[in-house]
């Protein structure tokens, strides 16, 4: 183990790896800070470029971009009241209130150091839990993997938005698309409609670039109106003042870190949920809940700590079980597979050196995030004012170039364009896009584990209740479904009661 650690430190100290980490953080912060862009879009657009890099440099760049993009969304959320990413939506209420009160520097300082603290907690959760979970995962069979995947799909649909039915609809489309291609066990083509290119299936990267990249471009340009924004004034606060404020809300930090790490470790949920949960619990636990929404320190710290803690923890199910922790890690899975690394319980044992190197790189990028975040405080007000037509034209070009670079096929570009217009339509209908991509990734895992379980049990479903772990996961899934249905039925009953009383 000592030799592996020394090798990892040597690898991370290489100039190319340090450059990849720094570029990842910087690019992530810029993308996250720009309203309309997100860490998900950045991962989708830039992941094809990493296929031509060595695994350490390529994966390190994407991990750093993931963390930088998660923090970067807080800059626009605080300065102009528009979250750069969904992970920072809860930060708007109190962060923007501070900006309107002339305290933008204070809000940004809390966001920077809250993000660094949450990031560190998430990395620790990954480092401490991943080896233990990997030992457990080696004992997991096809029945357990199928049960975990079903639970993940259930959670994806449940937390996907205000409408459970829309979340289920989007997940169903993703599952249907995952069936396109060649049968992995029988070897016969299915749902290809005679199109030869579809025999290899639909690539997750072109699909993700279209749904999150091109669709966002189309949506933003359709809603864009000419106008000029005045950059807010930012006075950078003293470090000791920010650290003093963080110490005063240490309980909120501890609670939010636990929330973020726990939600991140659950497959299929992610920071879009953890930031709201942390904000709600911070407000409930506060002695002055009436201060929330008016510039409370806890209202900025809680969501930022939680969403960044989710990043590291989300890698646990992704790397150990091959089940994405959130939408960003589903794209990361595609990059790992393109590098010849198959996510799963044997990933750590077969690539110990790479794993330790990524661990070290995560800690180095955490330090870089602190410095880049502090520098971004001075320039963020200028970054967010880049003209939208120029910005999204460049993004559209990157979408096409990144998609074509994967396999040098115009067919992939066509898939990306179709996915872009489909994603634009889904946004107009307020159908969540994330469940579609997550279900698409999980669909292959679901089918493979289910069919192999049936082959091993000679067509019987008995392993789902004969094996304790599988049975426990199934019971949790049923409880989630029952809870979701209860909430849906309750909402409908209240709406009908309200309509009746109005009449």
Tab-separated table of N, CA, C and O in Angstrom, residues 153 156 170-180 200-208 211 324 327 330 415 433-446:
chain	number	residue	atom	x	y	z
A	153	UNK	N	-33.424	3.264	-10.502
A	153	UNK	CA	-34.406	3.797	-11.445
A	153	UNK	C	-35.601	4.401	-10.711
A	153	UNK	O	-36.135	5.441	-11.114
A	156	UNK	N	-34.521	7.708	-9.306
A	156	UNK	CA	-34.366	8.685	-10.392
A	156	UNK	C	-35.717	9.290	-10.751
A	156	UNK	O	-35.872	10.513	-10.866
A	170	UNK	N	-40.019	10.026	-18.839
A	170	UNK	CA	-38.666	10.256	-19.337
A	170	UNK	C	-37.792	9.023	-19.126
A	170	UNK	O	-37.016	8.629	-20.018
A	171	UNK	N	-37.911	8.386	-17.952
A	171	UNK	CA	-37.122	7.182	-17.684
A	171	UNK	C	-37.505	6.054	-18.638
A	171	UNK	O	-36.642	5.275	-19.074
A	172	UNK	N	-38.786	5.965	-18.986
A	172	UNK	CA	-39.236	4.920	-19.918
A	172	UNK	C	-38.613	5.103	-21.298
A	172	UNK	O	-38.227	4.124	-21.953
A	173	UNK	N	-38.508	6.363	-21.747
A	173	UNK	CA	-37.861	6.624	-23.037
A	173	UNK	C	-36.402	6.187	-22.982
A	173	UNK	O	-35.874	5.571	-23.917
A	174	UNK	N	-35.736	6.505	-21.875
A	174	UNK	CA	-34.339	6.110	-21.730
A	174	UNK	C	-34.163	4.602	-21.760
A	174	UNK	O	-33.236	4.083	-22.409
A	175	UNK	N	-35.063	3.879	-21.094
A	175	UNK	CA	-34.983	2.413	-21.113
A	175	UNK	C	-35.207	1.870	-22.523
A	175	UNK	O	-34.534	0.923	-22.948
A	176	UNK	N	-36.155	2.450	-23.255
A	176	UNK	CA	-36.425	2.000	-24.622
A	176	UNK	C	-35.205	2.230	-25.516
A	176	UNK	O	-34.836	1.358	-26.322
A	177	UNK	N	-34.574	3.390	-25.380
A	177	UNK	CA	-33.391	3.684	-26.198
A	177	UNK	C	-32.227	2.760	-25.862
A	177	UNK	O	-31.397	2.450	-26.726
A	178	UNK	N	-32.146	2.306	-24.601
A	178	UNK	CA	-31.044	1.416	-24.217
A	178	UNK	C	-31.157	0.044	-24.883
A	178	UNK	O	-30.176	-0.704	-24.928
A	179	UNK	N	-32.336	-0.294	-25.387
A	179	UNK	CA	-32.530	-1.587	-26.050
A	179	UNK	C	-32.085	-1.573	-27.503
A	179	UNK	O	-31.961	-2.643	-28.120
A	180	UNK	N	-31.864	-0.392	-28.061
A	180	UNK	CA	-31.465	-0.287	-29.472
A	180	UNK	C	-30.066	-0.868	-29.651
A	180	UNK	O	-29.152	-0.565	-28.876
A	200	UNK	N	-24.692	-1.006	-33.367
A	200	UNK	CA	-23.785	-0.814	-32.225
A	200	UNK	C	-24.460	-0.074	-31.080
A	200	UNK	O	-23.832	0.188	-30.046
A	201	UNK	N	-25.722	0.279	-31.252
A	201	UNK	CA	-26.446	1.001	-30.211
A	201	UNK	C	-26.237	2.500	-30.307
A	201	UNK	O	-25.495	3.005	-31.155
A	202	UNK	N	-26.908	3.229	-29.438
A	202	UNK	CA	-26.782	4.683	-29.364
A	202	UNK	C	-25.738	5.015	-28.306
A	202	UNK	O	-25.793	4.509	-27.187
A	203	UNK	N	-24.802	5.861	-28.650
A	203	UNK	CA	-23.744	6.230	-27.711
A	203	UNK	C	-24.253	7.190	-26.643
A	203	UNK	O	-25.025	8.108	-26.933
A	204	UNK	N	-23.823	6.984	-25.399
A	204	UNK	CA	-24.275	7.844	-24.316
A	204	UNK	C	-23.728	9.266	-24.459
A	204	UNK	O	-24.409	10.237	-24.102
A	205	UNK	N	-22.523	9.418	-25.000
A	205	UNK	CA	-21.926	10.751	-25.122
A	205	UNK	C	-22.671	11.604	-26.154
A	205	UNK	O	-23.061	12.744	-25.855
A	206	UNK	N	-22.923	11.120	-27.401
A	206	UNK	CA	-23.728	11.937	-28.328
A	206	UNK	C	-25.113	12.266	-27.778
A	206	UNK	O	-25.611	13.382	-27.958
A	207	UNK	N	-25.724	11.291	-27.090
A	207	UNK	CA	-27.043	11.528	-26.504
A	207	UNK	C	-26.981	12.617	-25.442
A	207	UNK	O	-27.815	13.532	-25.412
A	208	UNK	N	-25.976	12.543	-24.577
A	208	UNK	CA	-25.849	13.526	-23.505
A	208	UNK	C	-25.507	14.911	-24.042
A	208	UNK	O	-26.021	15.928	-23.559
A	211	UNK	N	-28.802	16.313	-25.500
A	211	UNK	CA	-29.837	16.623	-24.510
A	211	UNK	C	-29.445	17.754	-23.578
A	211	UNK	O	-30.299	18.533	-23.138
A	324	UNK	N	-24.304	4.805	-12.049
A	324	UNK	CA	-23.977	6.230	-11.856
A	324	UNK	C	-24.654	6.835	-10.645
A	324	UNK	O	-25.832	6.601	-10.384
A	327	UNK	N	-26.229	12.313	-12.891
A	327	UNK	CA	-26.147	12.424	-14.347
A	327	UNK	C	-24.720	12.691	-14.815
A	327	UNK	O	-24.290	12.202	-15.858
A	330	UNK	N	-22.690	9.537	-14.864
A	330	UNK	CA	-23.053	8.632	-15.955
A	330	UNK	C	-22.219	8.947	-17.198
A	330	UNK	O	-21.831	8.038	-17.944
A	415	UNK	N	-27.365	11.903	-34.437
A	415	UNK	CA	-27.997	11.502	-33.173
A	415	UNK	C	-27.986	12.669	-32.189
A	415	UNK	O	-28.985	12.943	-31.507
A	433	UNK	N	-35.057	15.935	-18.147
A	433	UNK	CA	-34.170	15.254	-19.078
A	433	UNK	C	-33.267	14.249	-18.367
A	433	UNK	O	-32.954	13.179	-18.906
A	434	UNK	N	-32.843	14.566	-17.144
A	434	UNK	CA	-31.894	13.716	-16.431
A	434	UNK	C	-32.369	12.267	-16.294
A	434	UNK	O	-31.566	11.338	-16.490
A	435	UNK	N	-33.649	12.001	-15.958
A	435	UNK	CA	-34.072	10.598	-15.851
A	435	UNK	C	-33.891	9.810	-17.141
A	435	UNK	O	-33.633	8.609	-17.103
A	436	UNK	N	-34.006	10.494	-18.282
A	436	UNK	CA	-33.854	9.800	-19.555
A	436	UNK	C	-32.433	9.259	-19.701
A	436	UNK	O	-32.232	8.078	-20.028
A	437	UNK	N	-31.446	10.118	-19.461
A	437	UNK	CA	-30.052	9.692	-19.636
A	437	UNK	C	-29.662	8.657	-18.588
A	437	UNK	O	-28.998	7.655	-18.888
A	438	UNK	N	-30.062	8.879	-17.340
A	438	UNK	CA	-29.734	7.921	-16.296
A	438	UNK	C	-30.382	6.563	-16.565
A	438	UNK	O	-29.751	5.513	-16.392
A	439	UNK	N	-31.635	6.573	-17.004
A	439	UNK	CA	-32.302	5.313	-17.330
A	439	UNK	C	-31.655	4.654	-18.543
A	439	UNK	O	-31.581	3.414	-18.621
A	440	UNK	N	-31.188	5.453	-19.476
A	440	UNK	CA	-30.490	4.911	-20.644
A	440	UNK	C	-29.234	4.164	-20.214
A	440	UNK	O	-28.949	3.063	-20.698
A	441	UNK	N	-28.466	4.756	-19.290
A	441	UNK	CA	-27.250	4.104	-18.799
A	441	UNK	C	-27.595	2.875	-17.963
A	441	UNK	O	-26.963	1.817	-18.070
A	442	UNK	N	-28.605	3.008	-17.120
A	442	UNK	CA	-28.970	1.907	-16.232
A	442	UNK	C	-29.679	0.771	-16.975
A	442	UNK	O	-29.690	-0.369	-16.503
A	443	UNK	N	-30.259	1.077	-18.143
A	443	UNK	CA	-31.011	0.073	-18.872
A	443	UNK	C	-30.180	-1.140	-19.254
A	443	UNK	O	-30.611	-2.292	-19.089
A	444	UNK	N	-28.977	-0.899	-19.750
A	444	UNK	CA	-28.099	-2.008	-20.118
A	444	UNK	C	-27.718	-2.856	-18.913
A	444	UNK	O	-27.679	-4.094	-18.989
A	445	UNK	N	-27.442	-2.190	-17.784
A	445	UNK	CA	-27.095	-2.908	-16.553
A	445	UNK	C	-28.290	-3.719	-16.076
A	445	UNK	O	-28.155	-4.874	-15.657
A	446	UNK	N	-29.479	-3.120	-16.147
A	446	UNK	CA	-30.704	-3.785	-15.703
A	446	UNK	C	-30.965	-5.048	-16.512
A	446	UNK	O	-31.208	-6.132	-15.947
